[in-house]
Amino acid sequence: MLNINTLARPYAKAAYEFASAAGQVDAWSAMLALTAAAVTEPAIISELANPKLTREGKVAFLKQMCEDNIDETFGNFLRVLGENGRLTLLPTVQEIFEAVKAEANRTVEVEVQSAFELSAEQLQTLAAALSKRLDRTVEPKATVNPALIGGLHIRAGDLVIDGSIRGRLNKLAEALKS
């Protein structure tokens, strides 16, 4: 069976290439976010699952739901997805589109967990250091996790840096067990 990412990737890349060439990357990003959110709503899911509705009917329904917020070219994109029975892939297409956009812009979203709230200056200093290490523009998303006790837990894609006291205690416990 095919992986959902495998099915969604060509649509996301094509959408990004078109949006980039047209200078509408942010607009397409917003339209994808809207339609991806729409196809996860229970009422819309049940309507799209209706066997009496043709593929064209499903596309027309979705376009009607979002008509004030999508343009004609995006409507054509939805039509292609619908013709291939791929409207339910929209959340994954949107996720991959955003990843391709971030890669093209050389940006990375970094999740920073700390035991205590970080100041804006601390976040800025951390972002600058991570930007230098990752060779990308870093967009930090800070959250507070008191279970860390102290220090930071940083996740940037596949890279994880655990500088928390909880992480160090876990490593010490593992070392003592072996």
PDB file of C-alpha atoms in Angstrom:
ATOM      1  CA  MET A   1       0.000   0.000   0.000  1.00  0.00           C
ATOM      2  CA  LEU A   2       1.229   3.470  -0.839  1.00  0.00           C
ATOM      3  CA  ASN A   3       2.215   5.846   1.915  1.00  0.00           C
ATOM      4  CA  ILE A   4       0.060   8.990   2.195  1.00  0.00           C
ATOM      5  CA  ASN A   5       3.184  11.176   1.912  1.00  0.00           C
ATOM      6  CA  THR A   6       4.110   9.395  -1.313  1.00  0.00           C
ATOM      7  CA  LEU A   7       0.694  10.209  -2.751  1.00  0.00           C
ATOM      8  CA  ALA A   8       0.653  13.815  -1.536  1.00  0.00           C
ATOM      9  CA  ARG A   9       4.236  14.835  -2.373  1.00  0.00           C
ATOM     10  CA  PRO A  10       3.799  15.322  -6.160  1.00  0.00           C
ATOM     11  CA  TYR A  11       0.729  17.517  -5.608  1.00  0.00           C
ATOM     12  CA  ALA A  12       2.505  19.590  -2.952  1.00  0.00           C
ATOM     13  CA  LYS A  13       5.603  20.073  -5.103  1.00  0.00           C
ATOM     14  CA  ALA A  14       3.536  20.988  -8.163  1.00  0.00           C
ATOM     15  CA  ALA A  15       1.502  23.435  -6.101  1.00  0.00           C
ATOM     16  CA  TYR A  16       4.660  25.036  -4.722  1.00  0.00           C
ATOM     17  CA  GLU A  17       6.299  25.288  -8.138  1.00  0.00           C
ATOM     18  CA  PHE A  18       3.206  26.929  -9.613  1.00  0.00           C
ATOM     19  CA  ALA A  19       2.731  29.281  -6.661  1.00  0.00           C
ATOM     20  CA  SER A  20       6.405  30.215  -6.678  1.00  0.00           C
ATOM     21  CA  ALA A  21       6.405  30.960 -10.410  1.00  0.00           C
ATOM     22  CA  ALA A  22       3.249  33.060 -10.014  1.00  0.00           C
ATOM     23  CA  GLY A  23       4.629  34.865  -6.956  1.00  0.00           C
ATOM     24  CA  GLN A  24       1.714  33.615  -4.860  1.00  0.00           C
ATOM     25  CA  VAL A  25       3.363  31.294  -2.364  1.00  0.00           C
ATOM     26  CA  ASP A  26       1.779  32.949   0.683  1.00  0.00           C
ATOM     27  CA  ALA A  27      -1.656  33.053  -0.954  1.00  0.00           C
ATOM     28  CA  TRP A  28      -1.462  29.363  -1.880  1.00  0.00           C
ATOM     29  CA  SER A  29      -0.240  28.574   1.604  1.00  0.00           C
ATOM     30  CA  ALA A  30      -3.336  30.254   3.044  1.00  0.00           C
ATOM     31  CA  MET A  31      -5.682  28.546   0.566  1.00  0.00           C
ATOM     32  CA  LEU A  32      -4.146  25.150   1.297  1.00  0.00           C
ATOM     33  CA  ALA A  33      -4.452  25.757   5.042  1.00  0.00           C
ATOM     34  CA  LEU A  34      -8.127  26.671   4.640  1.00  0.00           C
ATOM     35  CA  THR A  35      -9.051  23.690   2.469  1.00  0.00           C
ATOM     36  CA  ALA A  36      -6.947  21.297   4.584  1.00  0.00           C
ATOM     37  CA  ALA A  37      -8.810  22.458   7.678  1.00  0.00           C
ATOM     38  CA  ALA A  38     -12.118  22.162   5.832  1.00  0.00           C
ATOM     39  CA  VAL A  39     -11.616  18.518   4.831  1.00  0.00           C
ATOM     40  CA  THR A  40     -10.949  17.602   8.475  1.00  0.00           C
ATOM     41  CA  GLU A  41     -14.325  18.939   9.657  1.00  0.00           C
ATOM     42  CA  PRO A  42     -16.739  16.093  10.475  1.00  0.00           C
ATOM     43  CA  ALA A  43     -19.642  17.578   8.466  1.00  0.00           C
ATOM     44  CA  ILE A  44     -17.468  17.999   5.379  1.00  0.00           C
ATOM     45  CA  ILE A  45     -15.890  14.555   5.820  1.00  0.00           C
ATOM     46  CA  SER A  46     -19.330  12.949   5.835  1.00  0.00           C
ATOM     47  CA  GLU A  47     -20.400  14.942   2.759  1.00  0.00           C
ATOM     48  CA  LEU A  48     -17.233  14.003   0.850  1.00  0.00           C
ATOM     49  CA  ALA A  49     -17.757  10.354   1.836  1.00  0.00           C
ATOM     50  CA  ASN A  50     -21.276  10.380   0.382  1.00  0.00           C
ATOM     51  CA  PRO A  51     -21.253   7.684  -2.345  1.00  0.00           C
ATOM     52  CA  LYS A  52     -24.035   9.477  -4.260  1.00  0.00           C
ATOM     53  CA  LEU A  53     -21.735  12.449  -4.855  1.00  0.00           C
ATOM     54  CA  THR A  54     -19.521  12.201  -7.938  1.00  0.00           C
ATOM     55  CA  ARG A  55     -15.891  13.295  -7.880  1.00  0.00           C
ATOM     56  CA  GLU A  56     -16.895  16.488  -9.693  1.00  0.00           C
ATOM     57  CA  GLY A  57     -19.656  17.012  -7.140  1.00  0.00           C
ATOM     58  CA  LYS A  58     -17.199  16.663  -4.271  1.00  0.00           C
ATOM     59  CA  VAL A  59     -14.930  19.274  -5.830  1.00  0.00           C
ATOM     60  CA  ALA A  60     -17.885  21.594  -6.462  1.00  0.00           C
ATOM     61  CA  PHE A  61     -18.981  21.170  -2.829  1.00  0.00           C
ATOM     62  CA  LEU A  62     -15.523  21.978  -1.480  1.00  0.00           C
ATOM     63  CA  LYS A  63     -15.135  24.946  -3.850  1.00  0.00           C
ATOM     64  CA  GLN A  64     -18.527  26.252  -2.743  1.00  0.00           C
ATOM     65  CA  MET A  65     -17.509  25.948   0.932  1.00  0.00           C
ATOM     66  CA  CYS A  66     -14.374  28.023   0.306  1.00  0.00           C
ATOM     67  CA  GLU A  67     -15.440  30.107  -2.709  1.00  0.00           C
ATOM     68  CA  ASP A  68     -14.699  33.539  -1.202  1.00  0.00           C
ATOM     69  CA  ASN A  69     -11.210  32.484  -0.130  1.00  0.00           C
ATOM     70  CA  ILE A  70      -9.817  30.632  -3.149  1.00  0.00           C
ATOM     71  CA  ASP A  71      -8.965  31.817  -6.643  1.00  0.00           C
ATOM     72  CA  GLU A  72      -9.588  30.171 -10.006  1.00  0.00           C
ATOM     73  CA  THR A  73      -6.164  28.535 -10.308  1.00  0.00           C
ATOM     74  CA  PHE A  74      -6.493  27.005  -6.862  1.00  0.00           C
ATOM     75  CA  GLY A  75      -9.930  25.790  -7.883  1.00  0.00           C
ATOM     76  CA  ASN A  76      -8.280  24.026 -10.832  1.00  0.00           C
ATOM     77  CA  PHE A  77      -5.824  22.435  -8.394  1.00  0.00           C
ATOM     78  CA  LEU A  78      -8.768  21.161  -6.329  1.00  0.00           C
ATOM     79  CA  ARG A  79     -10.361  19.828  -9.517  1.00  0.00           C
ATOM     80  CA  VAL A  80      -7.210  17.803 -10.306  1.00  0.00           C
ATOM     81  CA  LEU A  81      -7.138  16.427  -6.767  1.00  0.00           C
ATOM     82  CA  GLY A  82     -10.817  15.564  -7.013  1.00  0.00           C
ATOM     83  CA  GLU A  83     -10.511  13.863 -10.403  1.00  0.00           C
ATOM     84  CA  ASN A  84      -7.890  11.587  -8.896  1.00  0.00           C
ATOM     85  CA  GLY A  85      -9.866  10.980  -5.691  1.00  0.00           C
ATOM     86  CA  ARG A  86      -7.264  12.753  -3.571  1.00  0.00           C
ATOM     87  CA  LEU A  87      -9.212  15.514  -1.779  1.00  0.00           C
ATOM     88  CA  THR A  88      -8.639  13.792   1.551  1.00  0.00           C
ATOM     89  CA  LEU A  89      -4.892  14.276   1.038  1.00  0.00           C
ATOM     90  CA  LEU A  90      -5.198  18.063   1.429  1.00  0.00           C
ATOM     91  CA  PRO A  91      -3.864  18.168   5.038  1.00  0.00           C
ATOM     92  CA  THR A  92      -0.786  16.174   3.998  1.00  0.00           C
ATOM     93  CA  VAL A  93      -0.364  18.225   0.815  1.00  0.00           C
ATOM     94  CA  GLN A  94      -0.472  21.390   2.933  1.00  0.00           C
ATOM     95  CA  GLU A  95       2.093  19.992   5.375  1.00  0.00           C
ATOM     96  CA  ILE A  96       4.501  19.025   2.578  1.00  0.00           C
ATOM     97  CA  PHE A  97       3.888  22.365   0.799  1.00  0.00           C
ATOM     98  CA  GLU A  98       4.944  24.189   3.984  1.00  0.00           C
ATOM     99  CA  ALA A  99       8.038  21.993   4.290  1.00  0.00           C
ATOM    100  CA  VAL A 100       9.021  22.702   0.661  1.00  0.00           C
ATOM    101  CA  LYS A 101       8.390  26.416   1.259  1.00  0.00           C
ATOM    102  CA  ALA A 102      10.580  26.379   4.386  1.00  0.00           C
ATOM    103  CA  GLU A 103      13.329  24.540   2.515  1.00  0.00           C
ATOM    104  CA  ALA A 104      13.209  27.061  -0.327  1.00  0.00           C
ATOM    105  CA  ASN A 105      13.311  29.968   2.130  1.00  0.00           C
ATOM    106  CA  ARG A 106      16.045  28.233   4.140  1.00  0.00           C
ATOM    107  CA  THR A 107      13.998  28.491   7.328  1.00  0.00           C
ATOM    108  CA  VAL A 108      13.352  25.932  10.010  1.00  0.00           C
ATOM    109  CA  GLU A 109      10.827  25.924  12.822  1.00  0.00           C
ATOM    110  CA  VAL A 110      12.496  24.985  16.087  1.00  0.00           C
ATOM    111  CA  GLU A 111      10.557  23.747  19.082  1.00  0.00           C
ATOM    112  CA  VAL A 112      12.179  24.933  22.296  1.00  0.00           C
ATOM    113  CA  GLN A 113      10.983  23.504  25.604  1.00  0.00           C
ATOM    114  CA  SER A 114      12.209  24.991  28.832  1.00  0.00           C
ATOM    115  CA  ALA A 115      11.370  24.521  32.507  1.00  0.00           C
ATOM    116  CA  PHE A 116      10.697  28.242  32.829  1.00  0.00           C
ATOM    117  CA  GLU A 117       9.489  30.900  30.404  1.00  0.00           C
ATOM    118  CA  LEU A 118      12.284  32.335  28.271  1.00  0.00           C
ATOM    119  CA  SER A 119      12.616  36.066  27.702  1.00  0.00           C
ATOM    120  CA  ALA A 120      12.529  37.516  24.197  1.00  0.00           C
ATOM    121  CA  GLU A 121      16.251  38.285  24.471  1.00  0.00           C
ATOM    122  CA  GLN A 122      17.069  34.680  25.449  1.00  0.00           C
ATOM    123  CA  LEU A 123      15.002  33.342  22.543  1.00  0.00           C
ATOM    124  CA  GLN A 124      16.717  35.746  20.153  1.00  0.00           C
ATOM    125  CA  THR A 125      20.180  34.680  21.361  1.00  0.00           C
ATOM    126  CA  LEU A 126      19.220  31.009  21.065  1.00  0.00           C
ATOM    127  CA  ALA A 127      17.795  31.567  17.572  1.00  0.00           C
ATOM    128  CA  ALA A 128      21.005  33.293  16.462  1.00  0.00           C
ATOM    129  CA  ALA A 129      23.172  30.425  17.758  1.00  0.00           C
ATOM    130  CA  LEU A 130      20.939  27.792  16.145  1.00  0.00           C
ATOM    131  CA  SER A 131      20.868  29.751  12.876  1.00  0.00           C
ATOM    132  CA  LYS A 132      24.649  29.617  12.775  1.00  0.00           C
ATOM    133  CA  ARG A 133      24.726  25.888  13.569  1.00  0.00           C
ATOM    134  CA  LEU A 134      21.921  24.881  11.180  1.00  0.00           C
ATOM    135  CA  ASP A 135      22.832  27.375   8.436  1.00  0.00           C
ATOM    136  CA  ARG A 136      19.170  28.413   8.215  1.00  0.00           C
ATOM    137  CA  THR A 137      16.904  31.108   9.529  1.00  0.00           C
ATOM    138  CA  VAL A 138      15.418  29.786  12.755  1.00  0.00           C
ATOM    139  CA  GLU A 139      11.839  30.431  13.880  1.00  0.00           C
ATOM    140  CA  PRO A 140      11.732  29.387  17.563  1.00  0.00           C
ATOM    141  CA  LYS A 141       8.463  28.202  19.130  1.00  0.00           C
ATOM    142  CA  ALA A 142       8.879  28.298  22.904  1.00  0.00           C
ATOM    143  CA  THR A 143       6.861  26.173  25.310  1.00  0.00           C
ATOM    144  CA  VAL A 144       7.165  25.701  29.047  1.00  0.00           C
ATOM    145  CA  ASN A 145       7.546  22.159  30.392  1.00  0.00           C
ATOM    146  CA  PRO A 146       8.168  22.126  34.179  1.00  0.00           C
ATOM    147  CA  ALA A 147       9.017  18.385  34.012  1.00  0.00           C
ATOM    148  CA  LEU A 148      12.384  19.327  32.485  1.00  0.00           C
ATOM    149  CA  ILE A 149      13.425  20.754  35.904  1.00  0.00           C
ATOM    150  CA  GLY A 150      15.945  23.043  34.173  1.00  0.00           C
ATOM    151  CA  GLY A 151      17.768  23.538  30.894  1.00  0.00           C
ATOM    152  CA  LEU A 152      16.354  23.216  27.370  1.00  0.00           C
ATOM    153  CA  HIS A 153      15.031  20.544  25.037  1.00  0.00           C
ATOM    154  CA  ILE A 154      15.364  21.656  21.400  1.00  0.00           C
ATOM    155  CA  ARG A 155      13.845  19.918  18.364  1.00  0.00           C
ATOM    156  CA  ALA A 156      14.599  21.113  14.829  1.00  0.00           C
ATOM    157  CA  GLY A 157      13.278  18.533  12.389  1.00  0.00           C
ATOM    158  CA  ASP A 158      15.343  15.384  12.969  1.00  0.00           C
ATOM    159  CA  LEU A 159      17.859  17.142  15.222  1.00  0.00           C
ATOM    160  CA  VAL A 160      17.177  16.888  18.966  1.00  0.00           C
ATOM    161  CA  ILE A 161      19.343  18.621  21.542  1.00  0.00           C
ATOM    162  CA  ASP A 162      18.466  17.608  25.086  1.00  0.00           C
ATOM    163  CA  GLY A 163      20.223  19.916  27.511  1.00  0.00           C
ATOM    164  CA  SER A 164      17.603  19.491  30.219  1.00  0.00           C
ATOM    165  CA  ILE A 165      18.260  18.312  33.749  1.00  0.00           C
ATOM    166  CA  ARG A 166      15.538  15.664  33.272  1.00  0.00           C
ATOM    167  CA  GLY A 167      17.432  14.342  30.229  1.00  0.00           C
ATOM    168  CA  ARG A 168      20.696  14.242  32.130  1.00  0.00           C
ATOM    169  CA  LEU A 169      19.052  12.426  35.045  1.00  0.00           C
ATOM    170  CA  ASN A 170      17.609   9.878  32.613  1.00  0.00           C
ATOM    171  CA  LYS A 171      21.073   9.312  31.082  1.00  0.00           C
ATOM    172  CA  LEU A 172      22.586   8.910  34.554  1.00  0.00           C
ATOM    173  CA  ALA A 173      19.888   6.393  35.508  1.00  0.00           C
ATOM    174  CA  GLU A 174      20.588   4.391  32.324  1.00  0.00           C
ATOM    175  CA  ALA A 175      24.330   4.450  33.032  1.00  0.00           C
ATOM    176  CA  LEU A 176      23.765   3.194  36.593  1.00  0.00           C
ATOM    177  CA  LYS A 177      21.503   0.367  35.373  1.00  0.00           C
ATOM    178  CA  SER A 178      24.069  -0.977  32.917  1.00  0.00           C
TER     179      SER A 178
END
